[in-house]
Coordinates of C-alpha atoms in Angstrom, one line a residue:
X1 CA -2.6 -6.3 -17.1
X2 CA -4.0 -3.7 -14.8
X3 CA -4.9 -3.2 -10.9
X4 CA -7.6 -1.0 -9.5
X5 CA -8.7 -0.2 -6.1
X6 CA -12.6 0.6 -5.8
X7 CA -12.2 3.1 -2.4
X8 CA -10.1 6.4 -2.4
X9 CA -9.6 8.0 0.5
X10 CA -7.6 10.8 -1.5
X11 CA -4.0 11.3 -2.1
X12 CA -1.1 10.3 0.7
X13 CA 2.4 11.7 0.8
X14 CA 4.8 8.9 0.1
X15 CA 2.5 6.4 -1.5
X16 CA 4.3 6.1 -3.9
X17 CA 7.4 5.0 -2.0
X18 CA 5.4 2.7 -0.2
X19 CA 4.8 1.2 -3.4
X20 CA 7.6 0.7 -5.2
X21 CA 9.6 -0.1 -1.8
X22 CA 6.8 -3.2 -1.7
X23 CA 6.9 -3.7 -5.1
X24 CA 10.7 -4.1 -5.3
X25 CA 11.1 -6.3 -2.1
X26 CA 8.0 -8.7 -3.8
X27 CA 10.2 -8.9 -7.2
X28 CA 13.6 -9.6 -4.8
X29 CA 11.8 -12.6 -3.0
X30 CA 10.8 -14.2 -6.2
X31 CA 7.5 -13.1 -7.0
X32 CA 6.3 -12.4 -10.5
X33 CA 6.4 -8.4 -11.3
X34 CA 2.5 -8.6 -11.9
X35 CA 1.8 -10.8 -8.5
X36 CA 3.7 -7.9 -6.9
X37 CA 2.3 -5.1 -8.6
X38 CA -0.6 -6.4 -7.2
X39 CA 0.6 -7.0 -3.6
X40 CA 2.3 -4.0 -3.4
X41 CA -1.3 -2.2 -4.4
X42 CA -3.3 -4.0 -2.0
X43 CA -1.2 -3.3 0.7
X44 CA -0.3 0.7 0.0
X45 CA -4.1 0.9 -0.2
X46 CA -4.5 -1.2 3.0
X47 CA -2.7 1.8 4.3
X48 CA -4.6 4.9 2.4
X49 CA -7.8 3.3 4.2
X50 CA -6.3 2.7 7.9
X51 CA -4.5 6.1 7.4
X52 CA -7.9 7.6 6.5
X53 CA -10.1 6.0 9.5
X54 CA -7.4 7.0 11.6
X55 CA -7.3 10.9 10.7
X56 CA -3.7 11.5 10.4
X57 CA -3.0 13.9 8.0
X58 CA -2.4 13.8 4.3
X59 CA 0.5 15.3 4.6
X60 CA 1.9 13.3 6.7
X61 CA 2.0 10.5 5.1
X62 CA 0.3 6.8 5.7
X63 CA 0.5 5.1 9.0
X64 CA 3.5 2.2 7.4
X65 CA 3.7 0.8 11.1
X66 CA 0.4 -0.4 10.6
X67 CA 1.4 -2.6 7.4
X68 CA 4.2 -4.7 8.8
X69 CA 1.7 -7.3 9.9
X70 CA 0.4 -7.7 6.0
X71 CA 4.1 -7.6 4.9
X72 CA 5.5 -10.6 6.9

């Protein structure tokens, strides 16, 4: 299988984090490792985008307070 995102908004310290710390809380609550590699896509790139609008630096990192509503 594969996941894309059709928007980038450029590269974000910690994204990758973000993933796999979404990815591996998806596979712990029971969901399949491809419904979470998906989940845990949508939502990091959720984040990219609202970091982006929002101007905060790259280096900085993505804006993960913003996500706990798509998480719970």
């Amino acid at each position: 299988f594969s996941v894309s995102e059709k928007e980038s908004y450029g590269a974000y310290c910690g994204t990758g984090d973000v993933f796999a710390s979404l990815l591996s809380g998806a596979v712990t609550n029971g969901m399949s490792f491809e419904d979470g590699v998906k989940f845990a896509s949508k939502i990091t790139c959720q984040g990219v985008k609202e970091s982006a609008e929002m101007g905060i630096d790259k280096l900085e990192g993505i804006a993960v307070d913003r996500l706990i509503r798509s998480i719970i």
